[in-house]
Amino acid sequence: AAGVIQSPRHLIKEKRETATLKCYPIPRHDTVYWYQQGPGQDPQFLISFYEKMQSDKGSIPDRFSAQQFSDYHSELNMSSLELGDSALYFCASRGLAEQETQYFGPGTRLLVL
Amino acid sequence: AQKVTQAQTEISVVEKEDVTLDCVYETRDTTYYLFWYKQPPSGELVFLIRRNSFDEQNEISGRYSWNFQKSTSSFNFTITASQVVDSAVYFCALTPPSGYKLSFGAGTTVTVRA
C-alpha cells in the first residue's frame, strides 16, 4: 500500500538559511498535518490543511509557513533557521474513511549548524 | 484542552515477557479517538491501534491487546511474548473527531533484551 512520502529525508543547513520540506500524502487523503519532534520529545503539532485550506494551527513559528497544493502535496517552508529548529519533521495524512487515523511519513531529519 | 499522560518513562524486559504500557487521558469531548503509535530506533512513526470512545470492547490483534476503560480514562496497551524487534518508543495519542491534531503522551521507551 502507498504510504506518505517525505523529501528530503535528511537536511543540513546553516543558521539563518532557509529550508523547504515536501510531503506527498497517501492517494485520496485530503488532510495533511505537520509535526515537529525534538530529541527525546513527543511530536508537536505545527499546522494542518484540509482540501488545500489551512484547517488548524499549532505552535508554528512565524518564520515557518506551509501550504497545500492542488495535487494535495504540501510544503513546509522554514526561514531564518535557528539551532533550535534541529528536529525530526513529520508529515501525516488522513482520509475521510480512516476514522481519524493519521498515517505518518518517514520524517525529515533537519540539522541546523 | 486534551492531555495524555504516560507515566512510565522506560520499561526493560527480557524476551518473551509481556509488556503493558499505561496511558491516561483527559478530554472534555464526548466523542474522541485514542491511538497507539510505535517509533523504532529508525525514527518513523507507525500506527498500531485505534479505539473510538463509543466502543469499549477490548480486542486482541496478534501479540497486541488493549484495555480501554472510559470510567478511568485509561487506554492501556499490552505486547504479549515480547521480541527484540518490539524495542521502540511507544506513544499514546488522542484526538477529537473532524480531523484535528493528535495530542501525544511523552512516550514510553521499551527495551526488550535477548
XYZ file of N, CA and C in Angstrom:
681
model
N 0.843 -1.194 0.000
C 0.000 0.000 0.000
C 0.883 1.250 0.000
N 0.380 2.288 -0.682
C 1.145 3.526 -0.751
C 1.185 4.179 0.618
N 2.330 4.794 0.926
C 2.470 5.494 2.188
C 2.739 6.959 1.944
N 2.861 7.705 3.011
C 3.198 9.120 2.926
C 4.676 9.243 2.548
N 4.944 10.119 1.606
C 6.322 10.324 1.150
C 6.801 11.698 1.599
N 7.986 11.726 2.154
C 8.581 12.995 2.558
C 9.962 13.134 1.924
N 10.258 14.354 1.511
C 11.599 14.616 0.989
C 12.045 16.012 1.402
N 13.355 16.187 1.608
C 14.346 15.129 1.666
C 14.243 14.357 2.978
N 14.950 13.293 3.103
C 14.943 12.531 4.352
C 15.888 13.134 5.377
N 16.960 13.731 4.882
C 17.932 14.379 5.761
C 18.307 15.716 5.146
N 18.538 16.695 6.008
C 18.858 18.036 5.529
C 19.775 18.701 6.540
N 20.871 19.274 6.043
C 21.780 20.015 6.903
C 21.829 21.446 6.398
N 21.574 22.389 7.284
C 21.567 23.799 6.925
C 22.385 24.593 7.942
N 22.783 25.774 7.509
C 23.461 26.705 8.407
C 22.412 27.641 9.025
N 22.802 28.232 10.141
C 21.910 29.227 10.764
C 21.575 30.320 9.765
N 20.349 30.783 9.845
C 19.826 31.876 9.010
C 19.519 31.461 7.565
N 19.777 30.209 7.237
C 19.388 29.734 5.904
C 17.907 29.374 5.872
N 17.441 29.002 4.691
C 16.057 28.575 4.541
C 16.013 27.100 4.154
N 14.884 26.470 4.431
C 14.699 25.059 4.082
C 13.262 24.837 3.636
N 13.092 23.927 2.696
C 11.751 23.555 2.235
C 11.601 22.045 2.343
N 10.602 21.631 3.090
C 10.308 20.211 3.252
C 9.047 19.887 2.465
N 9.060 18.729 1.816
C 7.920 18.362 0.980
C 7.246 17.100 1.506
N 5.950 17.039 1.268
C 5.147 15.915 1.741
C 4.141 15.519 0.668
N 4.105 14.237 0.358
C 3.130 13.709 -0.599
C 2.244 12.726 0.152
N 0.967 13.088 0.371
C 0.088 12.245 1.181
C -0.289 10.952 0.467
N -0.878 10.058 1.223
C -1.416 8.832 0.649
C -2.512 9.223 -0.362
N -2.561 8.586 -1.523
C -3.588 8.925 -2.514
C -4.992 8.911 -1.926
N -5.771 9.916 -2.284
C -7.162 10.118 -1.847
C -7.267 10.588 -0.392
N -6.159 10.872 0.252
C -6.206 11.525 1.564
C -6.273 13.023 1.350
N -7.200 13.687 2.059
C -7.432 15.102 1.801
C -6.911 16.019 2.904
N -6.385 15.451 3.969
C -5.893 16.262 5.087
C -4.427 15.945 5.339
N -3.645 17.011 5.479
C -2.211 16.867 5.734
C -1.857 17.602 7.025
N -1.012 16.985 7.815
C -0.559 17.559 9.086
C 0.965 17.628 9.092
N 1.491 18.637 9.780
C 2.930 18.737 10.018
C 3.173 18.732 11.530
N 4.160 17.922 11.937
C 4.570 17.843 13.331
C 6.082 18.007 13.418
N 6.515 18.531 14.547
C 7.946 18.671 14.843
C 8.276 17.850 16.082
N 9.325 17.049 16.000
C 9.723 16.239 17.150
C 11.178 16.518 17.505
N 11.387 17.166 18.636
C 12.733 17.400 19.134
C 13.289 16.136 19.766
N 14.592 16.088 19.995
C 15.219 14.888 20.582
C 14.593 14.525 21.923
N 14.177 13.273 22.042
C 13.610 12.791 23.300
C 12.240 13.348 23.631
N 11.591 13.971 22.672
C 10.280 14.579 22.933
C 9.196 13.908 22.102
N 7.951 14.215 22.436
C 6.843 13.720 21.621
C 6.607 14.696 20.471
N 5.970 14.239 19.417
C 5.692 15.126 18.282
C 4.760 16.263 18.679
N 5.100 17.452 18.203
C 4.292 18.631 18.474
C 3.663 19.121 17.171
N 2.376 19.372 17.203
C 1.633 19.776 16.021
C 2.021 21.190 15.589
N 2.248 21.333 14.282
C 2.564 22.645 13.736
C 1.373 23.264 12.999
N 0.873 22.529 11.989
C -0.155 23.099 11.129
C -0.805 21.972 10.330
N -2.051 22.213 9.889
C -2.733 21.212 9.069
C -3.523 21.891 7.959
N -3.794 21.101 6.918
C -4.544 21.576 5.758
C -5.598 20.544 5.377
N -6.790 21.053 5.062
C -7.862 20.196 4.566
C -8.319 20.770 3.239
N -8.295 19.982 2.220
C -8.707 20.430 0.886
C -8.034 21.756 0.506
N -6.740 21.806 0.759
C -5.881 22.920 0.346
C -6.083 24.202 1.158
N -6.906 24.125 2.188
C -7.082 25.289 3.060
C -6.496 24.969 4.436
N -5.877 25.960 5.069
C -5.369 25.739 6.420
C -6.545 25.438 7.342
N -6.441 24.339 8.087
C -7.554 23.932 8.932
C -7.276 24.109 10.415
N -6.016 24.087 10.811
C -5.674 24.245 12.213
C -4.219 24.694 12.300
N -3.920 25.375 13.370
C -2.569 25.891 13.552
C -2.135 25.655 14.975
N -0.913 25.157 15.118
C -0.386 24.907 16.457
C 0.755 25.849 16.755
N 1.774 25.320 17.378
C 2.901 26.146 17.809
C 3.917 26.301 16.689
N 3.490 26.867 15.595
C 4.380 27.063 14.446
C 4.964 28.463 14.497
N 6.294 28.577 14.451
C 6.923 29.909 14.485
C 6.510 30.747 13.275
N 6.542 32.045 13.437
C 6.205 32.941 12.325
C 7.198 32.801 11.173
N 8.382 32.271 11.463
C 9.404 32.079 10.418
C 9.050 30.915 9.500
N 8.087 30.134 9.916
C 7.667 28.965 9.129
C 6.357 29.283 8.411
N 6.218 28.757 7.228
C 4.942 28.837 6.515
C 4.727 27.518 5.788
N 3.494 27.251 5.443
C 3.195 25.994 4.756
C 2.001 26.195 3.850
N 1.877 25.313 2.890
C 0.714 25.333 2.029
C 0.473 23.945 1.461
N -0.749 23.749 0.992
C -1.108 22.509 0.320
C -1.509 22.868 -1.106
N -0.996 22.121 -2.044
C -1.187 22.441 -3.458
C -2.364 21.658 -4.053
N -2.666 21.966 -5.311
C -3.836 21.371 -5.964
C -3.737 19.852 -6.069
N -2.517 19.322 -6.089
C -2.351 17.867 -6.138
C -2.280 17.260 -4.729
N -2.577 18.070 -3.734
C -2.636 17.688 -2.311
C -1.280 17.536 -1.646
N -0.176 17.686 -2.391
C 1.094 17.638 -1.686
C 1.255 18.944 -0.902
N 2.096 18.898 0.103
C 2.269 20.057 0.969
C 3.752 20.372 1.116
N 4.039 21.634 1.360
C 5.414 22.061 1.598
C 5.475 22.915 2.859
N 6.501 22.666 3.648
C 6.770 23.449 4.852
C 8.013 24.271 4.572
N 7.867 25.577 4.582
C 8.973 26.482 4.329
C 9.468 27.078 5.636
N 10.757 26.976 5.846
C 11.349 27.420 7.103
C 12.446 28.432 6.775
N 12.327 29.633 7.320
C 13.312 30.668 7.030
C 14.048 31.071 8.307
N 15.159 31.775 8.107
C 15.975 32.250 9.237
C 16.176 31.139 10.265
N 16.670 30.016 9.777
C 16.795 28.838 10.635
C 17.645 29.115 11.865
N 17.218 28.515 12.972
C 17.924 28.628 14.240
C 18.367 27.240 14.673
N 19.354 27.211 15.565
C 19.850 25.921 16.066
C 18.713 25.081 16.645
N 17.778 25.750 17.303
C 16.669 25.057 17.948
C 15.662 24.456 16.981
N 15.817 24.757 15.697
C 14.912 24.151 14.700
C 15.366 22.740 14.337
N 16.534 22.337 14.804
C 17.004 20.978 14.535
C 16.038 19.984 15.162
N 15.476 19.151 14.336
C 14.436 18.229 14.812
C 14.068 17.280 13.686
N 13.172 16.366 14.036
C 12.574 15.465 13.053
C 11.211 16.047 12.697
N 10.980 16.272 11.423
C 9.721 16.857 10.968
C 8.906 15.781 10.253
N 7.717 15.572 10.794
C 6.834 14.566 10.224
C 5.684 15.228 9.483
N 5.319 14.579 8.412
C 4.071 14.877 7.738
C 3.164 13.668 7.941
N 1.900 13.916 8.131
C 0.929 12.829 8.245
C -0.261 13.155 7.356
N -0.949 12.133 6.910
C -2.157 12.375 6.122
C -3.302 11.527 6.644
N -4.501 12.000 6.329
C -5.722 11.322 6.799
C -6.775 11.382 5.706
N -7.493 10.303 5.547
C -8.602 10.280 4.608
C -9.915 10.168 5.357
N -10.980 10.521 4.692
C -12.294 10.532 5.346
C -12.705 9.152 5.851
N -12.234 8.128 5.190
C -12.639 6.769 5.572
C -11.770 6.184 6.677
N -10.848 6.975 7.195
C -9.829 6.419 8.093
C -10.165 6.561 9.571
N -11.372 7.061 9.904
C -11.745 7.200 11.318
C -10.672 7.935 12.121
N -10.290 9.070 11.600
C -9.372 9.980 12.293
C -7.936 9.461 12.400
N -7.627 8.351 11.781
C -6.264 7.826 11.868
C -5.336 8.625 10.978
N -4.262 9.124 11.551
C -3.241 9.830 10.797
C -2.080 8.872 10.526
N -1.702 8.794 9.267
C -0.577 7.947 8.860
C 0.620 8.839 8.596
N 1.727 8.486 9.218
C 2.898 9.338 9.182
C 3.887 8.914 8.108
N 4.556 9.933 7.550
C 5.674 9.670 6.675
C 6.915 9.324 7.486
N 8.020 9.029 6.795
C 9.246 8.623 7.491
C 9.950 9.774 8.198
N 9.547 10.999 7.907
C 10.152 12.148 8.558
C 11.330 12.721 7.788
N 11.569 14.015 8.023
C 12.772 14.685 7.521
C 13.584 15.112 8.726
N 14.811 14.637 8.764
C 15.687 14.994 9.890
C 16.483 16.220 9.497
N 16.184 17.345 10.171
C 16.837 18.619 9.889
C 17.881 18.920 10.953
N 19.068 19.224 10.508
C 20.145 19.621 11.408
C 20.590 21.028 11.012
N 20.520 21.942 11.958
C 20.953 23.318 11.721
C 22.266 23.557 12.455
N 23.278 23.935 11.698
C 24.622 24.127 12.292
C 24.945 25.603 12.491
N -9.361 21.410 26.245
C -7.958 21.006 26.157
C -7.859 19.490 26.325
N -6.914 18.915 25.656
C -6.717 17.478 25.729
C -5.333 17.201 26.297
N -5.241 16.164 27.084
C -3.960 15.819 27.700
C -3.812 14.314 27.771
N -2.619 13.842 27.451
C -2.324 12.409 27.519
C -1.123 12.221 28.430
N -1.245 11.301 29.373
C -0.169 11.051 30.320
C 0.301 9.609 30.232
N 1.574 9.449 29.977
C 2.203 8.129 30.019
C 3.205 8.185 31.165
N 2.837 7.619 32.281
C 3.646 7.764 33.492
C 4.947 6.973 33.416
N 4.948 5.915 32.655
C 6.154 5.075 32.546
C 7.100 5.700 31.521
N 8.308 6.022 31.972
C 9.286 6.593 31.059
C 10.008 5.493 30.285
N 10.436 4.480 31.022
C 11.183 3.386 30.399
C 10.747 2.060 31.003
N 10.695 1.046 30.161
C 10.427 -0.320 30.607
C 11.450 -1.227 29.944
N 12.065 -2.095 30.764
C 13.032 -3.045 30.224
C 12.590 -4.462 30.587
N 12.511 -5.325 29.591
C 12.080 -6.701 29.829
C 12.996 -7.657 29.087
N 12.894 -8.910 29.460
C 13.595 -9.973 28.743
C 12.636 -10.538 27.709
N 13.186 -10.941 26.602
C 12.380 -11.508 25.524
C 11.391 -12.532 26.058
N 10.189 -12.517 25.482
C 9.082 -13.422 25.802
C 8.272 -12.976 27.014
N 8.736 -11.973 27.725
C 7.904 -11.422 28.793
C 6.811 -10.550 28.174
N 5.720 -10.360 28.906
C 4.663 -9.456 28.475
C 4.989 -8.036 28.947
N 4.568 -7.069 28.158
C 4.807 -5.660 28.491
C 3.476 -4.920 28.429
N 3.131 -4.217 29.490
C 1.911 -3.408 29.491
C 2.268 -1.934 29.639
N 1.769 -1.139 28.711
C 2.035 0.294 28.702
C 0.773 1.026 29.145
N 0.954 1.943 30.083
C -0.185 2.672 30.634
C -0.385 4.008 29.923
N -1.643 4.387 29.783
C -1.990 5.670 29.176
C -3.252 6.194 29.844
N -3.175 7.411 30.342
C -4.328 8.059 30.943
C -4.568 9.353 30.174
N -5.818 9.664 29.907
C -6.098 10.842 29.092
C -7.132 11.740 29.747
N -7.148 12.992 29.310
C -8.139 13.965 29.746
C -8.712 14.646 28.518
N -10.021 14.746 28.468
C -10.685 15.452 27.387
C -12.079 15.855 27.809
N -12.573 16.952 27.248
C -13.945 17.387 27.511
C -14.888 16.906 26.426
N -14.328 16.346 25.369
C -15.156 15.864 24.271
C -15.860 14.572 24.669
N -17.081 14.411 24.184
C -17.802 13.172 24.449
C -17.451 12.109 23.418
N -17.012 12.551 22.259
C -16.539 11.634 21.218
C -15.062 11.925 20.958
N -14.263 10.878 20.952
C -12.831 11.061 20.717
C -12.242 9.735 20.266
N -11.001 9.811 19.808
C -10.299 8.634 19.311
C -8.957 8.519 20.025
N -8.605 7.322 20.348
C -7.334 7.027 21.020
C -6.487 6.138 20.132
N -5.188 6.346 20.195
C -4.266 5.614 19.330
C -3.017 5.191 20.110
N -2.383 4.170 19.596
C -1.017 3.840 19.974
C -0.169 3.846 18.706
N 0.978 4.540 18.793
C 1.955 4.572 17.720
C 3.273 4.028 18.254
N 4.041 3.427 17.355
C 5.365 2.885 17.685
C 6.422 3.667 16.918
N 7.497 4.031 17.608
C 8.607 4.712 16.945
C 9.879 3.914 17.202
N 10.272 3.067 16.269
C 11.505 2.285 16.435
C 12.725 3.186 16.311
N 13.905 2.652 16.596
C 15.133 3.468 16.533
C 15.353 4.130 15.173
N 14.807 3.574 14.126
C 14.970 4.180 12.796
C 14.191 5.484 12.655
N 13.251 5.747 13.567
C 12.623 7.061 13.628
C 11.227 7.214 13.089
N 10.754 6.310 12.255
C 9.409 6.520 11.704
C 8.342 6.286 12.771
N 7.182 6.855 12.568
C 6.044 6.680 13.474
C 5.050 5.733 12.822
N 4.822 4.610 13.482
C 3.987 3.565 12.890
C 2.686 3.441 13.662
N 1.567 3.562 12.967
C 0.259 3.398 13.582
C 0.070 1.927 13.989
N -0.386 1.704 15.238
C -0.616 0.350 15.714
C -2.106 0.054 15.872
N -2.768 0.815 16.744
C -4.174 0.548 17.023
C -4.943 1.840 17.236
N -6.256 1.750 17.031
C -7.175 2.859 17.219
C -8.388 2.362 17.985
N -8.926 3.230 18.843
C -10.154 2.927 19.555
C -10.981 4.203 19.627
N -12.262 4.124 19.330
C -13.106 5.311 19.499
C -13.834 5.240 20.837
N -14.287 6.376 21.291
C -14.811 6.496 22.655
C -16.117 5.763 22.881
N -16.843 5.469 21.811
C -18.133 4.823 21.994
C -18.066 3.311 21.828
N -16.866 2.781 21.776
C -16.704 1.345 21.663
C -15.686 0.890 22.697
N -16.157 0.333 23.795
C -15.235 -0.063 24.866
C -14.833 -1.522 24.780
N -15.168 -2.157 23.683
C -14.781 -3.554 23.549
C -13.275 -3.659 23.438
N -12.702 -4.501 24.253
C -11.262 -4.699 24.189
C -10.936 -5.813 23.213
N -9.836 -5.675 22.527
C -9.526 -6.609 21.462
C -8.094 -7.097 21.544
N -7.876 -8.130 20.794
C -6.537 -8.680 20.651
C -6.237 -8.758 19.158
N -5.040 -8.314 18.790
C -4.611 -8.427 17.408
C -3.206 -8.984 17.403
N -3.086 -10.239 17.122
C -1.778 -10.871 17.164
C -1.210 -10.827 18.573
N -0.039 -10.240 18.710
C 0.580 -10.140 20.050
C 0.175 -8.867 20.771
N -0.641 -8.032 20.131
C -1.071 -6.779 20.731
C -2.474 -6.937 21.312
N -2.696 -6.333 22.464
C -4.049 -6.234 23.010
C -4.167 -4.902 23.722
N -5.416 -4.452 23.903
C -5.595 -3.163 24.560
C -6.810 -3.209 25.461
N -6.743 -2.385 26.490
C -7.774 -2.317 27.509
C -8.217 -0.866 27.631
N -9.395 -0.568 27.104
C -9.943 0.787 27.133
C -11.001 0.853 28.211
N -10.805 1.717 29.207
C -11.778 1.884 30.275
C -12.144 3.353 30.366
N -13.328 3.669 29.898
C -13.788 5.052 29.882
C -13.956 5.588 31.303
N -14.338 4.731 32.226
C -14.619 5.166 33.600
C -13.366 5.698 34.286
N -12.225 5.170 33.892
C -10.966 5.621 34.494
C -10.106 6.398 33.500
N -10.657 6.679 32.322
C -9.931 7.413 31.263
C -8.574 6.772 30.991
N -8.579 5.471 30.826
C -7.316 4.785 30.574
C -7.397 3.964 29.284
N -6.267 3.858 28.642
C -6.182 3.121 27.373
C -4.842 2.409 27.369
N -4.799 1.263 28.034
C -3.544 0.542 28.201
C -3.308 -0.439 27.067
N -2.047 -0.705 26.805
C -1.630 -1.482 25.636
C -0.663 -2.566 26.091
N -0.883 -3.780 25.647
C -0.039 -4.897 26.069
C 0.578 -5.592 24.866
N 1.861 -5.843 24.977
C 2.558 -6.674 23.999
C 2.808 -8.020 24.672
N 2.305 -9.066 24.094
C 2.472 -10.401 24.658
C 3.692 -11.077 24.043
N 4.419 -11.798 24.876
C 5.605 -12.527 24.393
C 6.522 -11.606 23.603
N 7.049 -10.603 24.265
C 7.818 -9.559 23.595
C 9.009 -10.133 22.827
N 9.389 -9.395 21.783
C 10.534 -9.760 20.957
C 11.473 -8.563 20.874
N 12.714 -8.823 20.516
C 13.702 -7.740 20.423
C 13.220 -6.653 19.461
N 12.511 -7.049 18.404
C 12.032 -6.062 17.413
C 10.958 -5.144 17.987
N 10.444 -5.467 19.150
C 9.463 -4.595 19.801
C 10.122 -3.417 20.507
N 11.428 -3.418 20.599
C 12.145 -2.311 21.235
C 11.889 -1.027 20.461
N 11.308 -0.039 21.127
C 10.898 1.195 20.469
C 10.354 2.148 21.527
N 10.033 3.353 21.080
C 9.262 4.283 21.913
C 7.802 4.156 21.484
N 6.935 4.012 22.460
C 5.511 3.857 22.179
C 4.775 5.104 22.671
N 3.993 5.678 21.769
C 3.235 6.887 22.085
C 1.745 6.580 22.096
N 1.087 7.067 23.115
C -0.365 7.082 23.180
C -0.806 8.458 22.683
N -1.892 8.520 21.926
C -2.331 9.799 21.362
C -3.849 9.881 21.367
N -4.352 11.105 21.321
C -5.777 11.383 21.468
C -6.181 12.469 20.470
N -7.358 12.354 19.875
C -7.878 13.403 19.019
C -9.399 13.400 19.062
N -10.004 14.587 18.952
C -11.453 14.632 18.759
C -11.767 14.296 17.308
N -13.026 14.155 16.935
C -13.347 13.911 15.534
C -13.137 15.160 14.680
N -13.307 15.009 13.401
C -13.251 16.109 12.434
C -11.847 16.590 12.116
N -10.895 15.687 12.175
C -9.594 15.998 11.596
C -8.683 16.902 12.382
N -8.875 16.988 13.663
C -7.992 17.837 14.464
C -6.664 17.147 14.756
N -5.776 17.883 15.392
C -4.428 17.404 15.661
C -4.456 16.244 16.648
N -3.377 15.483 16.631
C -3.145 14.467 17.647
C -2.429 15.102 18.834
N -2.883 14.770 20.021
C -2.161 15.144 21.239
C -1.471 13.887 21.746
N -0.161 13.957 21.841
C 0.630 12.788 22.215
C 1.005 12.812 23.696
N 1.180 11.621 24.242
C 1.834 11.499 25.538
C 3.332 11.623 25.342
N 4.063 11.602 26.447
C 5.516 11.795 26.392
C 6.246 10.573 25.838
N 5.560 9.449 25.761
C 6.175 8.239 25.219
C 6.790 7.362 26.292
N 6.786 6.062 26.032
C 7.428 5.082 26.902
C 8.443 4.317 26.076
N 9.680 4.307 26.532
C 10.733 3.571 25.834
C 10.740 2.134 26.318
N 10.531 1.224 25.399
C 10.536 -0.201 25.716
C 11.807 -0.820 25.171
N 12.540 -1.494 26.046
C 13.741 -2.214 25.626
C 13.520 -3.689 25.917
N 13.630 -4.494 24.886
C 13.481 -5.938 25.029
C 14.854 -6.565 24.841
N 15.337 -7.237 25.887
C 16.685 -7.828 25.854
C 16.577 -9.303 25.480
N 17.514 -9.724 24.670
C 17.526 -11.133 24.237
C 17.934 -12.054 25.381
